[in-house]
């Protein structure tokens, strides 16, 4: 009988940054199931990492006093 394969190194990305987001219980379930199967899991939470583009996308800036940051204008 062959030895069991080592667990995979996985990243589970939580992309929602909304207030009252509903994905956290699902994220926890997925991580729990993957770890139970012997995988190494790292979570990347967009809200905790403070990805500014996910907090306010480019098309939400109105111009004038509500101008997009320079770094975002560069990539738009």
Coordinates of C-alpha atoms in Angstrom, one line a residue:
X1 CA 0.0 0.0 0.0
X2 CA 1.4 3.4 -1.0
X3 CA 2.0 6.1 1.7
X4 CA -0.7 8.8 1.8
X5 CA 0.1 11.9 -0.1
X6 CA 1.1 15.0 1.9
X7 CA -1.6 17.7 2.3
X8 CA -1.7 20.5 -0.2
X9 CA -0.9 24.1 0.7
X10 CA -4.1 26.1 -0.1
X11 CA -5.2 29.7 0.2
X12 CA -8.9 30.4 0.7
X13 CA -9.8 33.9 -0.4
X14 CA -12.7 35.8 1.2
X15 CA -13.5 38.5 -1.2
X16 CA -16.5 40.3 0.3
X17 CA -15.7 43.5 2.2
X18 CA -19.4 44.5 2.9
X19 CA -20.8 45.3 6.3
X20 CA -22.9 42.3 7.5
X21 CA -21.3 40.0 4.9
X22 CA -22.6 36.4 4.9
X23 CA -19.5 34.6 3.7
X24 CA -17.7 34.1 7.0
X25 CA -19.6 31.0 8.1
X26 CA -19.0 29.4 4.7
X27 CA -15.3 30.4 4.8
X28 CA -15.0 28.7 8.3
X29 CA -16.8 25.6 7.0
X30 CA -14.5 25.3 4.0
X31 CA -11.4 25.8 6.0
X32 CA -12.5 23.2 8.6
X33 CA -13.2 20.6 5.9
X34 CA -9.9 21.2 4.1
X35 CA -7.9 20.9 7.4
X36 CA -9.8 17.7 8.3
X37 CA -8.6 16.3 5.0
X38 CA -5.0 17.1 6.0
X39 CA -4.4 20.2 3.9
X40 CA -2.5 23.3 5.1
X41 CA -4.9 26.2 4.7
X42 CA -4.1 29.9 4.8
X43 CA -7.0 32.4 4.7
X44 CA -6.8 35.7 2.9
X45 CA -9.6 38.1 3.9
X46 CA -9.9 41.2 1.8
X47 CA -11.6 43.1 4.6
X48 CA -8.9 42.4 7.1
X49 CA -6.1 43.1 4.5
X50 CA -7.8 46.4 3.7
X51 CA -7.7 46.2 -0.1
X52 CA -8.7 49.8 -1.0
X53 CA -10.0 48.9 -4.4
X54 CA -12.5 46.5 -2.9
X55 CA -13.7 49.1 -0.4
X56 CA -14.5 51.6 -3.1
X57 CA -14.1 50.7 -6.8
X58 CA -13.0 53.2 -9.4
X59 CA -16.4 53.7 -10.9
X60 CA -17.8 54.9 -7.6
X61 CA -15.6 58.0 -7.6
X62 CA -17.5 61.1 -8.9
X63 CA -14.6 63.4 -9.7
X64 CA -14.0 66.9 -8.3
X65 CA -13.7 66.5 -4.5
X66 CA -14.4 62.8 -4.8
X67 CA -11.4 62.0 -7.0
X68 CA -9.9 58.6 -7.2
X69 CA -6.5 58.2 -5.6
X70 CA -3.5 58.7 -7.9
X71 CA -2.4 55.0 -7.6
X72 CA -5.9 54.0 -8.8
X73 CA -6.0 56.6 -11.6
X74 CA -2.8 55.1 -12.9
X75 CA -4.4 51.7 -13.4
X76 CA -7.8 52.8 -14.5

